[in-house]
mmCIF file with all atom_site columns, C-alpha atoms in Angstrom:
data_model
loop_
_atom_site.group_PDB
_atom_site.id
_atom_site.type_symbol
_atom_site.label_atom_id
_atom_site.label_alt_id
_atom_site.label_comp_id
_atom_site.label_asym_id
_atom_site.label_entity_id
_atom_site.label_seq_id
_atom_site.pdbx_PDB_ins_code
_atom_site.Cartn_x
_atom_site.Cartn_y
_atom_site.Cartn_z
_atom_site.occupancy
_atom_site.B_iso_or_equiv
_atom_site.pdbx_formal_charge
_atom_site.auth_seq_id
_atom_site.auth_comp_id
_atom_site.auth_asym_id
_atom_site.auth_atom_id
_atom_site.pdbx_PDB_model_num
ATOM 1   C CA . UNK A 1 1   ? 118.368 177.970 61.443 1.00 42.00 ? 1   UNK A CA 1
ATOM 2   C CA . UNK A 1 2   ? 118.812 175.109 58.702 1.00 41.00 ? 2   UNK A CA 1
ATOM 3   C CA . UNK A 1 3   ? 117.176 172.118 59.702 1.00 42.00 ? 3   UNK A CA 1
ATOM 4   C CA . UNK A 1 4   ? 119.709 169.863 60.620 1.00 45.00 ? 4   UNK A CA 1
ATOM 5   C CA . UNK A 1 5   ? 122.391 172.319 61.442 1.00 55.00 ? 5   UNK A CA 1
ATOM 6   C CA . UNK A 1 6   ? 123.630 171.846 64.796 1.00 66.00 ? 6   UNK A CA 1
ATOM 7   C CA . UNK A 1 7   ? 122.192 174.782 67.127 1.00 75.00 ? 7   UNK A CA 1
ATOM 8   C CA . UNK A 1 8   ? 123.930 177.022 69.252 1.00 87.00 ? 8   UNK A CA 1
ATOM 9   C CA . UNK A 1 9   ? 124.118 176.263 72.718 1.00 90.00 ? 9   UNK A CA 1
ATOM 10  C CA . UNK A 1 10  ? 123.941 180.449 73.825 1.00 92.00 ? 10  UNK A CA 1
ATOM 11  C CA . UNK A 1 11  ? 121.085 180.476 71.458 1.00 91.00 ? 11  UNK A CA 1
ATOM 12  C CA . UNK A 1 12  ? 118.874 177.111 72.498 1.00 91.00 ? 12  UNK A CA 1
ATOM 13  C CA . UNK A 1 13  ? 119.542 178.732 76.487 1.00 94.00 ? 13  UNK A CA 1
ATOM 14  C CA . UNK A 1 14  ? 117.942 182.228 75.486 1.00 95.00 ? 14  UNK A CA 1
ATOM 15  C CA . UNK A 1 15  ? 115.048 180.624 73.410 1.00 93.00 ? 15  UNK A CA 1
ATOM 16  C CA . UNK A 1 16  ? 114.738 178.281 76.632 1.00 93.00 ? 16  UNK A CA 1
ATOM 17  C CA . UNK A 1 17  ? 114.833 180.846 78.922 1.00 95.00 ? 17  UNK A CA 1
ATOM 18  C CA . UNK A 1 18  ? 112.381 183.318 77.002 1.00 96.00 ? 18  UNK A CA 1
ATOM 19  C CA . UNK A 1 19  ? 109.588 180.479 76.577 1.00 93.00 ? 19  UNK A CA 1
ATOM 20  C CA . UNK A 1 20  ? 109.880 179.680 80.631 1.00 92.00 ? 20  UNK A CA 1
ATOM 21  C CA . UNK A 1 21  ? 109.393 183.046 81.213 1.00 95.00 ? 21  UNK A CA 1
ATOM 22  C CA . UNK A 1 22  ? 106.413 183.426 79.217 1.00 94.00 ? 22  UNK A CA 1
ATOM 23  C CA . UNK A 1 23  ? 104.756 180.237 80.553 1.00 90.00 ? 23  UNK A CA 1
ATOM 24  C CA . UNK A 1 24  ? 105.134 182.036 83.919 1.00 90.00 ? 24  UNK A CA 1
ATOM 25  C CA . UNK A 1 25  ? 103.910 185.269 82.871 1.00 91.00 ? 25  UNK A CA 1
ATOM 26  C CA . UNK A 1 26  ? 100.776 183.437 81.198 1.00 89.00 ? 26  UNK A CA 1
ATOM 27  C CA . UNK A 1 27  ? 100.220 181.730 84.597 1.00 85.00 ? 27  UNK A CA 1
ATOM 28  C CA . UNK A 1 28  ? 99.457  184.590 86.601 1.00 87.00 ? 28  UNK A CA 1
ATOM 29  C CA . UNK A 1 29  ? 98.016  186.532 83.003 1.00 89.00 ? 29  UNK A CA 1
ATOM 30  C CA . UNK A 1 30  ? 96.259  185.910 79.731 1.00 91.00 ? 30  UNK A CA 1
ATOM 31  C CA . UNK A 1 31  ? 98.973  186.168 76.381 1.00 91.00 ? 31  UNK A CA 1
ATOM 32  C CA . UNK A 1 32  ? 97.395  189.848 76.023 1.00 92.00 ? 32  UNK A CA 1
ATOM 33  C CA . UNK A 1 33  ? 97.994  191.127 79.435 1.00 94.00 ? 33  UNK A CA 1
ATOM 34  C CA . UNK A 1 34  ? 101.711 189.994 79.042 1.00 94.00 ? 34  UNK A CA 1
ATOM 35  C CA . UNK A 1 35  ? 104.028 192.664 77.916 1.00 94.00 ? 35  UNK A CA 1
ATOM 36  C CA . UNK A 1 36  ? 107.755 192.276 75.832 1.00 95.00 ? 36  UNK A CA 1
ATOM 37  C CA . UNK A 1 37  ? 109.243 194.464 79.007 1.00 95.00 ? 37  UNK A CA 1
ATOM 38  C CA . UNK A 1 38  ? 107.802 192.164 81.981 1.00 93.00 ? 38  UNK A CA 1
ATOM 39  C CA . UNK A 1 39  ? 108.975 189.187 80.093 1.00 94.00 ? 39  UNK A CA 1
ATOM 40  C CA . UNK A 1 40  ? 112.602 189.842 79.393 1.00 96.00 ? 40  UNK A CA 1
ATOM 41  C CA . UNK A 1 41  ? 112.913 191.284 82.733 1.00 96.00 ? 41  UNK A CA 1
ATOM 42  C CA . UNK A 1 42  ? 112.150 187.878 83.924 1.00 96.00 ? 42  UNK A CA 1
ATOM 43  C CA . UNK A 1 43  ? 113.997 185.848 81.291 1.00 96.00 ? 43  UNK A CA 1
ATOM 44  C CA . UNK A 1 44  ? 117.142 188.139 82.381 1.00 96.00 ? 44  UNK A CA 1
ATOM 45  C CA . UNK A 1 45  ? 117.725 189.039 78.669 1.00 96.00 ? 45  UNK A CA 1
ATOM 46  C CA . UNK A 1 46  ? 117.799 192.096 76.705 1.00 95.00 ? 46  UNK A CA 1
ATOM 47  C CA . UNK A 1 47  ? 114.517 193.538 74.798 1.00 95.00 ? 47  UNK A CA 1
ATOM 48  C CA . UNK A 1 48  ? 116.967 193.341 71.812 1.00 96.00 ? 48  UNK A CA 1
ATOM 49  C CA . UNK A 1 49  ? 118.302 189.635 72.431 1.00 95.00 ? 49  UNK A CA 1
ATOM 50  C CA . UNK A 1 50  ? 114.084 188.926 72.720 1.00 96.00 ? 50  UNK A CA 1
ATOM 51  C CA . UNK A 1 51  ? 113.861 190.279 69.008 1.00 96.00 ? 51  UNK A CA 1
ATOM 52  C CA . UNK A 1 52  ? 117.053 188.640 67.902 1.00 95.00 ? 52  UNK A CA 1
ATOM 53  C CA . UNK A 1 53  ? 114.838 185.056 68.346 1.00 95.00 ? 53  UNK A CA 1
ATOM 54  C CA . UNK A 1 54  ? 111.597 185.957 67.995 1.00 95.00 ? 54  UNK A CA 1
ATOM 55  C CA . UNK A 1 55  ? 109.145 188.903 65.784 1.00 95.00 ? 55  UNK A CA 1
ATOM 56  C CA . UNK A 1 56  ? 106.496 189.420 68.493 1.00 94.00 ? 56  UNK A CA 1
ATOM 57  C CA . UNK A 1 57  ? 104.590 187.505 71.772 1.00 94.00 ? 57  UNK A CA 1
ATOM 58  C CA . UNK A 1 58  ? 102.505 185.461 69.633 1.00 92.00 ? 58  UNK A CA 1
ATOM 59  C CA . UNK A 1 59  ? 105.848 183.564 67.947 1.00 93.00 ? 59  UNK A CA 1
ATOM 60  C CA . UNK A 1 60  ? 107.094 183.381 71.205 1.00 94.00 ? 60  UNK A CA 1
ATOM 61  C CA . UNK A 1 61  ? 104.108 181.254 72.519 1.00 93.00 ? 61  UNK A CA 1
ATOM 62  C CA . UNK A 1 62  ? 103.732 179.553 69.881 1.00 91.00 ? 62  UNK A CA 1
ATOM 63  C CA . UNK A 1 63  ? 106.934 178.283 70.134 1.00 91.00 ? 63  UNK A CA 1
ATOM 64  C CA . UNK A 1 64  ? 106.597 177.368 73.511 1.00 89.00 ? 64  UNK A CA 1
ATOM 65  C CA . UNK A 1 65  ? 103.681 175.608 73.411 1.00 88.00 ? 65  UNK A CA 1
ATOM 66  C CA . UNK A 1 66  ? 105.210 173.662 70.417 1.00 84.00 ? 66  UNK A CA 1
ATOM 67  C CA . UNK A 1 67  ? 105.880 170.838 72.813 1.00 79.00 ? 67  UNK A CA 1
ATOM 68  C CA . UNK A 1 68  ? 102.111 170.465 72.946 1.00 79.00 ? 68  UNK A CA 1
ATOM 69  C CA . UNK A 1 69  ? 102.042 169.797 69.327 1.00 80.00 ? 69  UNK A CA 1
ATOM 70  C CA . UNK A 1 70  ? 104.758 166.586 69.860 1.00 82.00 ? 70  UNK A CA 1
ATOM 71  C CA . UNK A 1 71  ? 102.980 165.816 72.762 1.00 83.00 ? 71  UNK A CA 1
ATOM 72  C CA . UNK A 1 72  ? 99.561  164.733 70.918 1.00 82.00 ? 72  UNK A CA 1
ATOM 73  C CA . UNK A 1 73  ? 100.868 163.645 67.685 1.00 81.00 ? 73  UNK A CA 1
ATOM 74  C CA . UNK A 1 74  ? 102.934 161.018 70.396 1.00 83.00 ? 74  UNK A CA 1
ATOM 75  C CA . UNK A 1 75  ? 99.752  160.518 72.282 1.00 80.00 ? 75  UNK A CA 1
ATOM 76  C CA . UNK A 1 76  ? 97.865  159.494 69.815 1.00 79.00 ? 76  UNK A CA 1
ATOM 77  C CA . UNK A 1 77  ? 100.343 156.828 68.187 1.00 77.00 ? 77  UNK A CA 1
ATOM 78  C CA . UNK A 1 78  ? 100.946 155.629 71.585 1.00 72.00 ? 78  UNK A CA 1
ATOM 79  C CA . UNK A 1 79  ? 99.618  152.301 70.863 1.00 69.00 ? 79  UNK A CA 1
ATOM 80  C CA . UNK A 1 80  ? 100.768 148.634 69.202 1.00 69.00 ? 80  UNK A CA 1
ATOM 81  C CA . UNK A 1 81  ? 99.003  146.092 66.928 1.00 69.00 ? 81  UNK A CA 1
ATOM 82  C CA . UNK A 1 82  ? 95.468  146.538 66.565 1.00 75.00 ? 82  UNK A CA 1
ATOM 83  C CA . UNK A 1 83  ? 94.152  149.269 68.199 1.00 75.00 ? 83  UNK A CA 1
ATOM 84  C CA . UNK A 1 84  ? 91.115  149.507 70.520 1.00 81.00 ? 84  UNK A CA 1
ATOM 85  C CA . UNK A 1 85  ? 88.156  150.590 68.848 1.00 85.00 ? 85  UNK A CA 1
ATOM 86  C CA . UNK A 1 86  ? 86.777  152.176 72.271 1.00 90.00 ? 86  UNK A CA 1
ATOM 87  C CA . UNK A 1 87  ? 89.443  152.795 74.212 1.00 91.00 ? 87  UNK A CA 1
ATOM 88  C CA . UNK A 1 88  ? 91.979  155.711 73.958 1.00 90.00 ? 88  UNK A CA 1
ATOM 89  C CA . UNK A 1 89  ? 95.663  154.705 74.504 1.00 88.00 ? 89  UNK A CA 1
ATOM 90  C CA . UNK A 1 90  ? 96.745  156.195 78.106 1.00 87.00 ? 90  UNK A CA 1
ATOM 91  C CA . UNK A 1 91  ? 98.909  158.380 76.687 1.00 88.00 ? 91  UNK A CA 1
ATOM 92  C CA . UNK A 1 92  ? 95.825  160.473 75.239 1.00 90.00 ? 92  UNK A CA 1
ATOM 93  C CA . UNK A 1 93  ? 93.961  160.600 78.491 1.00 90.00 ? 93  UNK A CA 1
ATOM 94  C CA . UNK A 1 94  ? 97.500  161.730 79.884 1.00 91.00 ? 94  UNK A CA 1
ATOM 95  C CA . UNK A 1 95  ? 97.782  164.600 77.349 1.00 90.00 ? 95  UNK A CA 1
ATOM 96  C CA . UNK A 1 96  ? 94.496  165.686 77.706 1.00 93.00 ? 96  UNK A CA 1
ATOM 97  C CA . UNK A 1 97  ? 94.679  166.110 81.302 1.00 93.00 ? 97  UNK A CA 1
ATOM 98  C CA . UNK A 1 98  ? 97.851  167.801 81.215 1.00 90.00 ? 98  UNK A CA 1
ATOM 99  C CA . UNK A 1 99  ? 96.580  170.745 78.759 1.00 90.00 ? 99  UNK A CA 1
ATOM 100 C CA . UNK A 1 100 ? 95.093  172.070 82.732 1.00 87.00 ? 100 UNK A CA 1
ATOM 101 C CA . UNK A 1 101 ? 98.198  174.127 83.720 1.00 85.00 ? 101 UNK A CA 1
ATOM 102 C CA . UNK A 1 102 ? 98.279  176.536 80.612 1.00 88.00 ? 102 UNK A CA 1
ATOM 103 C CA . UNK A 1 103 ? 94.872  176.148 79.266 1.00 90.00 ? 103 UNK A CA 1
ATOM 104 C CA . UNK A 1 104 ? 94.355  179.553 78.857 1.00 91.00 ? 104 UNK A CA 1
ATOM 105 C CA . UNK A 1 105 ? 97.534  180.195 76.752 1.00 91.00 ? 105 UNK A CA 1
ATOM 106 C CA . UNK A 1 106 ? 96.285  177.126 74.721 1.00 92.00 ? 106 UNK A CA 1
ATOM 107 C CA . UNK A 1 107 ? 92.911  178.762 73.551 1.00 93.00 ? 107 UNK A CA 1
ATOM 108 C CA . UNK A 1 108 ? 94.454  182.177 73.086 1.00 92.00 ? 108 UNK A CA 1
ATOM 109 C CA . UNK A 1 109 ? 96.381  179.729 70.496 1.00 92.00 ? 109 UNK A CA 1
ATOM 110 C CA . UNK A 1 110 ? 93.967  177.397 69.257 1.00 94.00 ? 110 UNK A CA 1
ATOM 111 C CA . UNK A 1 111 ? 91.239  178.687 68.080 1.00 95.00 ? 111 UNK A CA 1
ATOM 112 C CA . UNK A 1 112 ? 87.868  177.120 68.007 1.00 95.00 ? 112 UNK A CA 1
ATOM 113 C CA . UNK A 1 113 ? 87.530  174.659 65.192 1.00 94.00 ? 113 UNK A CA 1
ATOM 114 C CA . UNK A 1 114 ? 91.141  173.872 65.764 1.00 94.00 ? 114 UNK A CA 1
ATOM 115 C CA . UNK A 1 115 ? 92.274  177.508 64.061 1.00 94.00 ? 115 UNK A CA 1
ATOM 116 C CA . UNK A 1 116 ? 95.203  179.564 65.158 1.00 93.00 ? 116 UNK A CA 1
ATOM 117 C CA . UNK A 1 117 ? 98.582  179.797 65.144 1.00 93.00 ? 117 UNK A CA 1
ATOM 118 C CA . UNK A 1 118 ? 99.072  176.779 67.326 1.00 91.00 ? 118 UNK A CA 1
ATOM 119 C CA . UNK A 1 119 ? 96.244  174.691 65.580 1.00 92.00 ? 119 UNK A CA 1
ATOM 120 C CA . UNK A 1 120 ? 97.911  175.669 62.301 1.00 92.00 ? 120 UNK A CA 1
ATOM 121 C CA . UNK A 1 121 ? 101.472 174.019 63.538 1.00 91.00 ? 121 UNK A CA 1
ATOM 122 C CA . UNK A 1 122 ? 99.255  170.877 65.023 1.00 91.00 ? 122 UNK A CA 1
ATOM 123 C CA . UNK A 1 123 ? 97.380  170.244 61.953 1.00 94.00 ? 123 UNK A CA 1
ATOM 124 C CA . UNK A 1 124 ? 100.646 170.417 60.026 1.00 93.00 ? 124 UNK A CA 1
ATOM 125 C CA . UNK A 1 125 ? 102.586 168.158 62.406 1.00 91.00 ? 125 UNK A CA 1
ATOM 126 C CA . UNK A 1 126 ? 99.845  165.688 62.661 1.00 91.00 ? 126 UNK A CA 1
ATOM 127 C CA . UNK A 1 127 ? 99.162  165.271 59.160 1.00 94.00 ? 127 UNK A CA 1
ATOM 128 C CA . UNK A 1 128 ? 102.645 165.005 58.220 1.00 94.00 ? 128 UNK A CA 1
ATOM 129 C CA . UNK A 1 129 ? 102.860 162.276 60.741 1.00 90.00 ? 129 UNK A CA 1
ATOM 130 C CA . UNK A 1 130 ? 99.389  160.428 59.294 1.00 89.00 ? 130 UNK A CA 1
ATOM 131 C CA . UNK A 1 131 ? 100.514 160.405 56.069 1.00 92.00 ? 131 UNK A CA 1
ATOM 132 C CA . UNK A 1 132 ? 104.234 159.115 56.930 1.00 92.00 ? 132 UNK A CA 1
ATOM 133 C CA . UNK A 1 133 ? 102.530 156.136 58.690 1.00 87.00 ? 133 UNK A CA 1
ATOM 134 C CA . UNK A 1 134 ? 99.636  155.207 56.372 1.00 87.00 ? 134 UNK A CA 1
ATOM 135 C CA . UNK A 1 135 ? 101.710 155.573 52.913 1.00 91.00 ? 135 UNK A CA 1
ATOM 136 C CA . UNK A 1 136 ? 104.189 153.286 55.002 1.00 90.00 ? 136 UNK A CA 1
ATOM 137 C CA . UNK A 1 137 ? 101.067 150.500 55.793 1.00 85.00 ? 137 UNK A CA 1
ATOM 138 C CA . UNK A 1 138 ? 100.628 151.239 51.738 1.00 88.00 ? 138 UNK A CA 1
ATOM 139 C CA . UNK A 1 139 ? 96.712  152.422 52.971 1.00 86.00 ? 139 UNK A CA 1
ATOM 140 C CA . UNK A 1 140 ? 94.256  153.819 50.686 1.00 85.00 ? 140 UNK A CA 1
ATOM 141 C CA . UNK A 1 141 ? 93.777  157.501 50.224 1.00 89.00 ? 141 UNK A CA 1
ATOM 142 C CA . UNK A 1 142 ? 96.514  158.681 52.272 1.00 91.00 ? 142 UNK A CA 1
ATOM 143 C CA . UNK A 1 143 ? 96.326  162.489 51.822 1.00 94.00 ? 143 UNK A CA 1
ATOM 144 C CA . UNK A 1 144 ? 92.416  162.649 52.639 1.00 94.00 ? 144 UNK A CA 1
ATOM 145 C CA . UNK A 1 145 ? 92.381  160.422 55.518 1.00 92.00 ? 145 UNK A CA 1
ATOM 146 C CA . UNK A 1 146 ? 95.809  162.246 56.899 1.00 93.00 ? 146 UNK A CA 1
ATOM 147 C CA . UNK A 1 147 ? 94.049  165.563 56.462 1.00 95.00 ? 147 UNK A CA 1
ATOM 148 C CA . UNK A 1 148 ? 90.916  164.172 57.906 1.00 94.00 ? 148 UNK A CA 1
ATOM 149 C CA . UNK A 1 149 ? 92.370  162.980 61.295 1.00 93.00 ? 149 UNK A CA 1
ATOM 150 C CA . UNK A 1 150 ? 94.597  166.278 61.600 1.00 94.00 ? 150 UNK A CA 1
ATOM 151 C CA . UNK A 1 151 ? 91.731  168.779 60.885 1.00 95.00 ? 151 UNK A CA 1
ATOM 152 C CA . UNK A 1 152 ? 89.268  166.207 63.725 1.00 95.00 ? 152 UNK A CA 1
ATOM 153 C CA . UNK A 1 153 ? 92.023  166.344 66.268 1.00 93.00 ? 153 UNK A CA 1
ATOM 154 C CA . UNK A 1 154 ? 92.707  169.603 65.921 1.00 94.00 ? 154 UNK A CA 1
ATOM 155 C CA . UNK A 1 155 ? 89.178  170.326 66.102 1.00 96.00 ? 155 UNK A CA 1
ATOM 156 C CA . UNK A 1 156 ? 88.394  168.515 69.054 1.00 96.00 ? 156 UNK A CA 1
ATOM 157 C CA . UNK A 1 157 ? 90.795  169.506 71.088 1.00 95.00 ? 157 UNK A CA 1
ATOM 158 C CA . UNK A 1 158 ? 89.793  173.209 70.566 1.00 96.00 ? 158 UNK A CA 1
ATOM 159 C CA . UNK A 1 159 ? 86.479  173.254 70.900 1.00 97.00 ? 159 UNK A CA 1
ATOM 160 C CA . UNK A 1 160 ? 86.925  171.021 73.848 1.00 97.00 ? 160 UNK A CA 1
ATOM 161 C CA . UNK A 1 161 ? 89.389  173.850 75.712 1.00 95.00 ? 161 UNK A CA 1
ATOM 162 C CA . UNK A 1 162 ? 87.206  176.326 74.636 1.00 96.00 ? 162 UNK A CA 1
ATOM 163 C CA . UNK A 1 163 ? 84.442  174.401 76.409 1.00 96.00 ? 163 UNK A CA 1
ATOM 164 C CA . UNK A 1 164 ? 82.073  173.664 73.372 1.00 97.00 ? 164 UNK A CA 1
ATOM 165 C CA . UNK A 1 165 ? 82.620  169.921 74.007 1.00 95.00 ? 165 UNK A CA 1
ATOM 166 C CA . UNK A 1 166 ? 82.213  168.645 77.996 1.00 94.00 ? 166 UNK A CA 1
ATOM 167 C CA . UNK A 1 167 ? 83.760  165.585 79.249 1.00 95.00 ? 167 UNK A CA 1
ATOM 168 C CA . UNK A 1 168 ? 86.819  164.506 81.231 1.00 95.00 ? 168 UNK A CA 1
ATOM 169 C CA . UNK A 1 169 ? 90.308  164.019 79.809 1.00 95.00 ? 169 UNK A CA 1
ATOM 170 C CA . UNK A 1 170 ? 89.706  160.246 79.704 1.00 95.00 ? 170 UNK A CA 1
ATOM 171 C CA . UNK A 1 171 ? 86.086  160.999 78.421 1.00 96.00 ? 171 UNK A CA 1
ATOM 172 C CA . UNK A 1 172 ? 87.384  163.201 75.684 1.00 96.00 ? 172 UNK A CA 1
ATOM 173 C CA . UNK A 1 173 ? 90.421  161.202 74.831 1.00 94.00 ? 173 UNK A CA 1
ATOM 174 C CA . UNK A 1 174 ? 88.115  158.159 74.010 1.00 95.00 ? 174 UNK A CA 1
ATOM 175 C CA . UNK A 1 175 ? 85.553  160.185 72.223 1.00 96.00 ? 175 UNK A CA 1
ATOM 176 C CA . UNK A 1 176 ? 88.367  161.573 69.628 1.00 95.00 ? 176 UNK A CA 1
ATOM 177 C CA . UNK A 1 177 ? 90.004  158.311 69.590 1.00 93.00 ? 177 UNK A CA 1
ATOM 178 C CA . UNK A 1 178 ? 87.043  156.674 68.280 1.00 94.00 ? 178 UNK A CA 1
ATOM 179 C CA . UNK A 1 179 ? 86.713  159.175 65.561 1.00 93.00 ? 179 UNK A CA 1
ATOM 180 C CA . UNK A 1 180 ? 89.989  159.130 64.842 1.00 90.00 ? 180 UNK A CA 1
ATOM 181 C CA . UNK A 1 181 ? 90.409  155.085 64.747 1.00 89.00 ? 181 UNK A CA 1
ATOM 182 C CA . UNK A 1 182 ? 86.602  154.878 62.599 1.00 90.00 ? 182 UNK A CA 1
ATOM 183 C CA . UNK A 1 183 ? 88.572  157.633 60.042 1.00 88.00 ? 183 UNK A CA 1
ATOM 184 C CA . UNK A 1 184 ? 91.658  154.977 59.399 1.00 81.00 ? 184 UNK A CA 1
ATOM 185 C CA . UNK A 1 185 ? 89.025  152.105 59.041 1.00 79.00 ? 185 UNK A CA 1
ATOM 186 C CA . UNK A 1 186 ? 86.846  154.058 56.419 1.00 65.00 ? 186 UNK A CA 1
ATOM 187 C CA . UNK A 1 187 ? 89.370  153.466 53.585 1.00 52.00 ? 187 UNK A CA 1
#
């Protein structure tokens, strides 16, 4: 699809339908136990229409754990005025606490180090996002800082799923946020 052609209804239902399913699947297995069969069977679509929308699994669950993506990029620019050096916006502690349900899905994703298919679409998605909003505040060094917060975000979050970083949501949240607000202030 062209970005900013209007979708197809039919077409946004099946994609729908196909990324419930596999968030169901990946509830009760890991991504690698799930197969093409099980999940159209419970998506009620064709193994064809499944191919139609996406190449394999992995594209598939990517795309459904997209929303996880707009999730944190919102999260983290949940805030107004001057920000709190030491204390995350809610909205961060929310998002980290609500990675729980499909955790497993999200490190089969997200590599550790913030790697991965998923960590590839969050580092894009967050850095596009940094660098729309400092070139906008006319900040210094707006590619390298922008790149900088993505690539520590991402990084953060993975190693946290993955368990190489402990803490709470709300511990974790305001760890990342004060690396993330002592990157903006370096330059």
């Amino acid at each position: 699809m062209i970005r900013g052609e209007a979708e197809d209804p039919r077409a946004a239902r099946t994609r729908a339908r196909l990324r419930s399913a596999l968030l169901e699947e990946c509830a009760q297995r890991p991504l690698e136990e799930v197969g093409v069969a099980a999940l159209v069977r419970r998506a009620g679509v064709g193994r064809a229409t499944f191919y139609v929308h996406y190449a394999d699994l992995e594209a598939l669950a990517v795309d459904a754990c997209a929303d996880v993506v707009r999730e944190a990029v919102e999260a983290l620019h949940a805030w107004r005025g001057r920000p709190d050096p030491v204390r995350a916006p809610a909205a961060l502690a929310e998002f980290f606490g609500s990675l729980t349900p499909h955790a497993g899905l999200y490190r089969t994703l997200l590599a550790p180090g913030g790697g991965g298919p998923l960590g590839r679409v969050l580092h894009r998605d967050l850095r596009a996002y940094s660098l729309r909003e400092r070139e906008r505040a006319g900040a210094a060094d707006s590619p390298l800082v922008a790149s900088a917060v993505a690539a520590t975000f991402a990084g953060v979050l993975a190693d946290w799923l993955h368990g190489d970083l402990g803490g709470t949501p709300a511990e974790i949240a305001d760890q990342v946020w004060q690396l993330l607000v002592a990157l903006h202030a370096s330059r």
